[in-house]
Amino acid sequence: MPLSYLEKNKKKNLNDLFKLISFPTVSAKSEHKPDMKSCAGWLKDHLNGIGFKAKVYPTGGHPLVYAEYLVDSSLPTVLYYGHYDVQPPQPLELWKTGPFKPEVRDGYIYARGATDDKGQTWCQIKGLESVIKATGTLPINVKFLIEGEEEVHSANLPQWLKKNKKMLKADIAVVSDTAQFSKTLPAVTFGLRGIASCEVFVYGPNRDIHSGSYGGAVGNPVNILCQMVGQLHDKNNKIAIPGFYQNVKKIDAWEKKQFKKLPYNEAAYKKDIKVNALHGEKGYTTYERTWVRPTLDVNGIKGGYQGEGAKTIIPSMASCKITMRLVPNMTAKEACDKLEKYL
């Protein structure tokens, strides 16, 4: 039986997952390009080893892995999607153990990529392997597409998809990049919010200048940027950009009904992320805010002196990175255009 095979090979599967997680596949950092290539090759070899026909495909950026197990053309075909790249692990000083040195604590695997998305992809691979080993084959045709640029907006994926459209033909696609609702409550994720990202720059004097000599006479880019950021939301935590919500799809009644059926413990929610209070758009529940409402967040601000001690300057430049989570009927271009016009 597949479950017996999984139980028997639990330790080996966990060790192999740790090997997969140990590759520092940070797609946003050019110095990790060799790690990306090595991880893709390792995945290809592993998939070949359990009966799939796998290959690494180069792209304009990081490579992707495609694999297939074709039983019979008359059977349904499932295409699994996942990604092996991860986000930067900084700040490193907040990790109890190294981000690429997996460790199990209190029933959880702590490492970058354990949850997003190597862990979920691994579950799909091992589940299918258990069926192959237990029965000798699969009851359907299966294809895997595991990319290396999801965390940098999959810039090269659309072109590759168009080029290999016939090879990817399937009856259904399963995204291995979400989670079940809880340990005892599975979930079928039928949609995710989209994303639009941009970077804002504010320029001042042609060089960093002394605040004792010029303070009060010259605009400080950091101060100005903070004022701009402070005007992105109103007192009800709604995005203040004119027309931002113009095309936003309203939450369907059936969705609201389904959300209300889900268990929700606000105290546990706050405890998990160690905050004293929740913060968000007035008039909506936590699930509605995080699942079906658009948001705008500043992901980072840069400017001025950040080293030890003091350096009393007016910086020449400041910048911030912003991402907006989008819902049906919104487009990234439209959101970015409205933000730019507002600022």
Short mmCIF file of C-alpha atoms in Angstrom, two decimals:
data_model
loop_
_atom_site.label_atom_id
_atom_site.label_comp_id
_atom_site.label_asym_id
_atom_site.label_seq_id
_atom_site.Cartn_x
_atom_site.Cartn_y
_atom_site.Cartn_z
CA MET A 1 0.00 0.00 0.00
CA PRO A 2 1.22 3.55 -0.73
CA LEU A 3 0.80 4.66 2.89
CA SER A 4 2.85 1.71 4.13
CA TYR A 5 5.60 2.59 1.67
CA LEU A 6 5.61 6.19 2.90
CA GLU A 7 5.79 5.12 6.55
CA LYS A 8 8.58 2.67 5.83
CA ASN A 9 10.61 5.31 3.99
CA LYS A 10 9.77 8.23 6.25
CA LYS A 11 13.32 8.79 7.47
CA LYS A 12 14.83 8.57 3.98
CA ASN A 13 12.22 10.93 2.56
CA LEU A 14 12.89 13.43 5.32
CA ASN A 15 16.66 13.24 4.76
CA ASP A 16 16.19 13.77 1.03
CA LEU A 17 13.91 16.74 1.72
CA PHE A 18 16.61 18.19 3.96
CA LYS A 19 19.06 17.80 1.09
CA LEU A 20 16.68 19.67 -1.22
CA ILE A 21 16.16 22.44 1.32
CA SER A 22 19.90 22.76 1.94
CA PHE A 23 20.46 24.20 -1.54
CA PRO A 24 20.55 28.01 -0.99
CA THR A 25 18.37 28.71 -4.00
CA VAL A 26 17.84 32.45 -3.54
CA SER A 27 16.70 33.47 -7.01
CA ALA A 28 16.97 37.21 -6.30
CA LYS A 29 20.72 37.02 -5.67
CA SER A 30 23.08 36.54 -8.62
CA GLU A 31 25.72 34.89 -6.43
CA HIS A 32 23.37 31.91 -5.97
CA LYS A 33 23.17 31.13 -9.68
CA PRO A 34 25.41 28.02 -9.28
CA ASP A 35 23.17 26.83 -6.42
CA MET A 36 20.10 27.22 -8.61
CA LYS A 37 21.70 25.10 -11.34
CA SER A 38 22.81 22.45 -8.85
CA CYS A 39 19.38 22.18 -7.25
CA ALA A 40 17.63 21.87 -10.61
CA GLY A 41 20.02 19.08 -11.56
CA TRP A 42 19.44 17.30 -8.26
CA LEU A 43 15.66 17.45 -8.73
CA LYS A 44 15.98 16.11 -12.27
CA ASP A 45 18.11 13.17 -11.09
CA HIS A 46 15.70 12.40 -8.25
CA LEU A 47 12.64 12.41 -10.50
CA ASN A 48 14.41 10.19 -13.01
CA GLY A 49 15.30 7.85 -10.17
CA ILE A 50 11.68 7.25 -9.17
CA GLY A 51 10.42 6.53 -12.68
CA PHE A 52 9.76 9.91 -14.26
CA LYS A 53 11.37 11.18 -17.44
CA ALA A 54 12.89 14.48 -16.31
CA LYS A 55 14.94 17.22 -17.93
CA VAL A 56 16.40 20.59 -16.97
CA TYR A 57 15.47 23.43 -19.32
CA PRO A 58 17.47 26.67 -19.46
CA THR A 59 15.59 29.98 -19.53
CA GLY A 60 16.64 33.59 -19.76
CA GLY A 61 17.21 33.40 -16.01
CA HIS A 62 17.29 30.36 -13.75
CA PRO A 63 16.59 26.86 -15.13
CA LEU A 64 13.35 24.96 -14.63
CA VAL A 65 12.71 21.23 -14.29
CA TYR A 66 10.11 19.42 -16.35
CA ALA A 67 9.21 15.77 -15.74
CA GLU A 68 6.51 13.42 -16.95
CA TYR A 69 5.15 9.95 -16.22
CA LEU A 70 2.93 9.03 -19.14
CA VAL A 71 0.83 5.87 -18.75
CA ASP A 72 -1.79 6.02 -21.50
CA SER A 73 -3.01 8.87 -23.72
CA SER A 74 -6.60 7.85 -23.01
CA LEU A 75 -6.17 8.60 -19.28
CA PRO A 76 -6.53 12.03 -17.66
CA THR A 77 -3.37 14.11 -17.24
CA VAL A 78 -2.49 16.15 -14.15
CA LEU A 79 0.13 18.90 -14.31
CA TYR A 80 1.76 19.76 -10.99
CA TYR A 81 3.39 23.16 -10.56
CA GLY A 82 5.97 24.05 -7.93
CA HIS A 83 9.12 26.11 -7.50
CA TYR A 84 12.50 25.40 -5.99
CA ASP A 85 13.66 29.00 -5.50
CA VAL A 86 13.27 30.79 -2.17
CA GLN A 87 13.29 34.33 -0.82
CA PRO A 88 16.40 35.86 0.80
CA PRO A 89 16.72 34.62 4.40
CA GLN A 90 17.79 37.95 5.92
CA PRO A 91 17.95 39.08 8.68
CA LEU A 92 20.20 36.12 9.45
CA GLU A 93 20.63 37.06 13.11
CA LEU A 94 16.98 36.17 13.78
CA TRP A 95 17.44 32.53 12.80
CA LYS A 96 18.06 30.10 15.66
CA THR A 97 19.68 27.74 13.17
CA GLY A 98 21.06 28.36 9.71
CA PRO A 99 18.36 29.05 7.09
CA PHE A 100 19.73 26.25 4.90
CA LYS A 101 20.44 23.81 7.73
CA PRO A 102 17.02 22.19 8.30
CA GLU A 103 16.02 21.24 11.81
CA VAL A 104 12.85 19.74 13.25
CA ARG A 105 11.53 21.52 16.35
CA ASP A 106 8.13 20.88 17.94
CA GLY A 107 6.94 19.02 14.85
CA TYR A 108 7.92 21.74 12.40
CA ILE A 109 10.81 21.92 9.93
CA TYR A 110 12.70 25.18 10.34
CA ALA A 111 14.58 26.25 7.20
CA ARG A 112 14.11 28.57 4.25
CA GLY A 113 11.95 26.82 1.65
CA ALA A 114 10.45 24.23 3.99
CA THR A 115 7.04 25.83 3.52
CA ASP A 116 7.51 27.91 0.38
CA ASP A 117 7.77 25.83 -1.67
CA LYS A 118 10.11 22.86 -1.50
CA GLY A 119 8.09 21.13 1.20
CA GLN A 120 4.79 21.09 -0.70
CA THR A 121 6.44 20.06 -3.97
CA TRP A 122 8.21 17.26 -2.14
CA CYS A 123 4.90 16.00 -0.73
CA GLN A 124 3.51 15.68 -4.25
CA ILE A 125 6.62 13.90 -5.53
CA LYS A 126 6.75 11.45 -2.62
CA GLY A 127 3.01 10.77 -2.76
CA LEU A 128 3.26 9.82 -6.43
CA GLU A 129 6.40 7.78 -5.82
CA SER A 130 4.59 5.77 -3.14
CA VAL A 131 1.85 4.84 -5.62
CA ILE A 132 4.40 3.83 -8.27
CA LYS A 133 6.33 1.69 -5.80
CA ALA A 134 3.21 0.08 -4.32
CA THR A 135 1.32 -0.62 -7.54
CA GLY A 136 3.97 -0.53 -10.25
CA THR A 137 2.49 2.45 -12.09
CA LEU A 138 0.17 5.47 -11.79
CA PRO A 139 -3.57 5.46 -12.57
CA ILE A 140 -3.18 8.73 -14.54
CA ASN A 141 -0.61 10.63 -16.54
CA VAL A 142 1.43 13.08 -14.47
CA LYS A 143 3.60 16.04 -15.40
CA PHE A 144 5.75 18.26 -13.19
CA LEU A 145 6.82 21.83 -13.85
CA ILE A 146 9.19 23.07 -11.14
CA GLU A 147 10.57 26.52 -11.84
CA GLY A 148 13.35 28.58 -10.27
CA GLU A 149 12.01 32.12 -10.54
CA GLU A 150 8.67 32.22 -8.73
CA GLU A 151 10.04 34.48 -6.01
CA VAL A 152 11.19 36.99 -8.65
CA HIS A 153 7.83 37.08 -10.46
CA SER A 154 8.51 34.26 -12.96
CA ALA A 155 9.83 36.68 -15.56
CA ASN A 156 10.96 33.98 -18.00
CA LEU A 157 8.16 31.48 -17.44
CA PRO A 158 5.51 32.89 -19.84
CA GLN A 159 7.88 32.68 -22.81
CA TRP A 160 8.83 29.09 -21.95
CA LEU A 161 5.18 28.11 -21.52
CA LYS A 162 4.26 29.44 -24.95
CA LYS A 163 7.20 27.63 -26.54
CA ASN A 164 6.29 24.30 -24.89
CA LYS A 165 2.51 24.54 -24.92
CA LYS A 166 1.91 21.15 -26.53
CA MET A 167 4.20 19.33 -24.11
CA LEU A 168 2.32 20.83 -21.14
CA LYS A 169 -1.15 19.79 -22.27
CA ALA A 170 -3.16 18.54 -19.29
CA ASP A 171 -6.71 18.14 -18.02
CA ILE A 172 -6.04 19.93 -14.74
CA ALA A 173 -3.21 21.86 -13.10
CA VAL A 174 -2.43 21.55 -9.41
CA VAL A 175 -0.38 24.28 -7.74
CA SER A 176 1.89 22.89 -5.04
CA ASP A 177 2.41 26.25 -3.37
CA THR A 178 -0.31 26.55 -0.78
CA ALA A 179 -1.17 24.84 2.50
CA GLN A 180 -4.03 23.02 4.15
CA PHE A 181 -6.05 25.12 6.55
CA SER A 182 -4.88 23.28 9.66
CA LYS A 183 -3.49 19.92 10.70
CA THR A 184 -7.00 18.47 10.77
CA LEU A 185 -8.72 20.52 8.06
CA PRO A 186 -7.59 20.06 4.43
CA ALA A 187 -8.22 22.80 1.89
CA VAL A 188 -8.65 23.20 -1.84
CA THR A 189 -7.21 26.59 -2.76
CA PHE A 190 -9.18 27.91 -5.74
CA GLY A 191 -7.47 31.27 -6.11
CA LEU A 192 -4.69 33.53 -4.92
CA ARG A 193 -4.24 37.29 -5.06
CA GLY A 194 -2.00 38.65 -7.77
CA ILE A 195 0.89 41.04 -7.23
CA ALA A 196 2.28 44.28 -8.60
CA SER A 197 5.62 45.61 -7.42
CA CYS A 198 7.55 48.81 -7.88
CA GLU A 199 10.34 50.89 -6.37
CA VAL A 200 10.04 54.58 -5.51
CA PHE A 201 13.06 56.92 -5.53
CA VAL A 202 13.28 60.41 -4.04
CA TYR A 203 16.32 62.49 -4.97
CA GLY A 204 17.64 65.57 -3.20
CA PRO A 205 21.06 67.25 -3.23
CA ASN A 206 23.76 65.93 -5.53
CA ARG A 207 25.60 64.42 -2.55
CA ASP A 208 25.08 63.72 1.15
CA ILE A 209 25.36 67.09 2.90
CA HIS A 210 25.83 68.16 6.52
CA SER A 211 22.56 68.67 8.41
CA GLY A 212 24.21 71.32 10.59
CA SER A 213 25.02 73.44 7.55
CA TYR A 214 22.02 72.73 5.33
CA GLY A 215 19.29 71.38 7.63
CA GLY A 216 16.15 73.52 7.36
CA ALA A 217 17.09 74.85 3.93
CA VAL A 218 17.14 71.68 1.83
CA GLY A 219 14.48 69.00 1.53
CA ASN A 220 15.49 65.70 3.13
CA PRO A 221 14.66 62.79 0.76
CA VAL A 222 14.10 60.39 3.66
CA ASN A 223 11.67 62.78 5.36
CA ILE A 224 9.86 63.39 2.09
CA LEU A 225 9.62 59.69 1.28
CA CYS A 226 8.20 58.95 4.74
CA GLN A 227 5.58 61.65 4.23
CA MET A 228 4.65 60.09 0.88
CA VAL A 229 4.40 56.61 2.42
CA GLY A 230 2.28 58.01 5.26
CA GLN A 231 -0.32 59.17 2.76
CA LEU A 232 -0.84 55.80 1.10
CA HIS A 233 -3.56 54.75 3.57
CA ASP A 234 -6.39 56.68 5.23
CA LYS A 235 -7.55 56.52 8.85
CA ASN A 236 -9.62 53.38 8.10
CA ASN A 237 -6.58 51.65 6.60
CA LYS A 238 -8.05 51.85 3.11
CA ILE A 239 -5.62 52.55 0.28
CA ALA A 240 -5.88 56.28 -0.37
CA ILE A 241 -4.92 56.23 -4.06
CA PRO A 242 -7.80 57.73 -6.09
CA GLY A 243 -9.61 55.09 -8.13
CA PHE A 244 -7.64 52.21 -6.65
CA TYR A 245 -10.78 50.22 -5.80
CA GLN A 246 -12.63 51.19 -9.00
CA ASN A 247 -12.51 47.73 -10.60
CA VAL A 248 -12.22 45.62 -7.45
CA LYS A 249 -14.55 42.64 -7.52
CA LYS A 250 -16.87 42.55 -4.54
CA ILE A 251 -16.80 39.52 -2.27
CA ASP A 252 -19.49 37.07 -3.35
CA ALA A 253 -22.12 36.10 -0.80
CA TRP A 254 -21.20 32.42 -1.09
CA GLU A 255 -17.56 33.26 -0.30
CA LYS A 256 -18.54 35.20 2.81
CA LYS A 257 -20.66 32.24 3.88
CA GLN A 258 -17.81 29.79 3.37
CA PHE A 259 -15.35 32.02 5.25
CA LYS A 260 -17.68 32.18 8.24
CA LYS A 261 -17.74 28.38 8.44
CA LEU A 262 -13.99 28.27 9.01
CA PRO A 263 -12.70 28.20 12.57
CA TYR A 264 -10.97 31.39 13.65
CA ASN A 265 -9.12 32.07 16.88
CA GLU A 266 -7.89 35.65 16.95
CA ALA A 267 -5.88 35.17 20.13
CA ALA A 268 -4.01 32.23 18.60
CA TYR A 269 -3.55 34.16 15.34
CA LYS A 270 -1.90 37.06 17.19
CA LYS A 271 0.16 34.77 19.38
CA ASP A 272 1.57 32.92 16.36
CA ILE A 273 3.03 36.10 14.85
CA LYS A 274 3.62 37.78 18.22
CA VAL A 275 1.54 40.94 17.82
CA ASN A 276 -0.74 42.61 20.36
CA ALA A 277 -3.37 43.76 17.89
CA LEU A 278 -4.43 43.19 14.28
CA HIS A 279 -4.38 45.98 11.74
CA GLY A 280 -6.25 46.23 8.46
CA GLU A 281 -9.00 47.66 6.31
CA LYS A 282 -12.01 48.59 8.41
CA GLY A 283 -15.21 46.66 7.77
CA TYR A 284 -13.65 43.34 6.77
CA THR A 285 -12.70 40.17 8.60
CA THR A 286 -9.15 38.85 8.77
CA TYR A 287 -9.85 36.18 6.15
CA GLU A 288 -11.46 38.72 3.83
CA ARG A 289 -8.54 41.12 4.22
CA THR A 290 -5.92 38.48 3.51
CA TRP A 291 -7.72 36.47 0.83
CA VAL A 292 -10.02 38.66 -1.28
CA ARG A 293 -9.20 42.32 -0.65
CA PRO A 294 -6.36 44.26 -2.31
CA THR A 295 -3.52 45.57 -0.16
CA LEU A 296 -0.51 47.85 -0.44
CA ASP A 297 2.60 47.29 1.64
CA VAL A 298 5.99 48.93 1.89
CA ASN A 299 8.45 46.04 1.94
CA GLY A 300 11.54 48.08 2.72
CA ILE A 301 12.90 51.63 2.99
CA LYS A 302 16.47 52.64 2.23
CA GLY A 303 18.24 55.94 2.66
CA GLY A 304 20.81 57.78 4.72
CA TYR A 305 23.34 56.44 7.15
CA GLN A 306 22.69 52.99 8.68
CA GLY A 307 26.06 52.20 10.26
CA GLU A 308 27.20 52.27 13.87
CA GLY A 309 27.05 55.57 15.68
CA ALA A 310 25.88 58.85 14.18
CA LYS A 311 26.50 60.58 10.86
CA THR A 312 24.56 63.83 10.74
CA ILE A 313 23.71 64.08 7.06
CA ILE A 314 20.89 65.03 4.79
CA PRO A 315 20.96 62.07 2.39
CA SER A 316 21.06 62.65 -1.35
CA MET A 317 18.54 59.88 -2.02
CA ALA A 318 15.95 57.62 -0.44
CA SER A 319 13.93 54.73 -1.85
CA CYS A 320 11.33 52.18 -0.91
CA LYS A 321 10.01 48.95 -2.36
CA ILE A 322 6.24 48.54 -2.59
CA THR A 323 4.05 45.57 -3.45
CA MET A 324 0.31 45.54 -4.02
CA ARG A 325 -1.79 42.39 -3.75
CA LEU A 326 -4.42 42.35 -6.46
CA VAL A 327 -7.86 40.75 -6.73
CA PRO A 328 -10.05 39.89 -9.76
CA ASN A 329 -10.58 42.69 -12.31
CA MET A 330 -7.38 44.50 -11.29
CA THR A 331 -4.20 44.64 -13.40
CA ALA A 332 -0.63 45.25 -12.30
CA LYS A 333 -0.13 48.04 -14.83
CA GLU A 334 -3.24 49.86 -13.75
CA ALA A 335 -2.31 49.61 -10.07
CA CYS A 336 1.24 50.85 -10.66
CA ASP A 337 0.07 53.68 -12.91
CA LYS A 338 -2.39 54.92 -10.28
CA LEU A 339 0.28 54.71 -7.57
CA GLU A 340 2.76 56.65 -9.69
CA LYS A 341 0.22 59.35 -10.50
CA TYR A 342 -0.76 59.69 -6.83
CA LEU A 343 2.81 60.00 -5.60
#
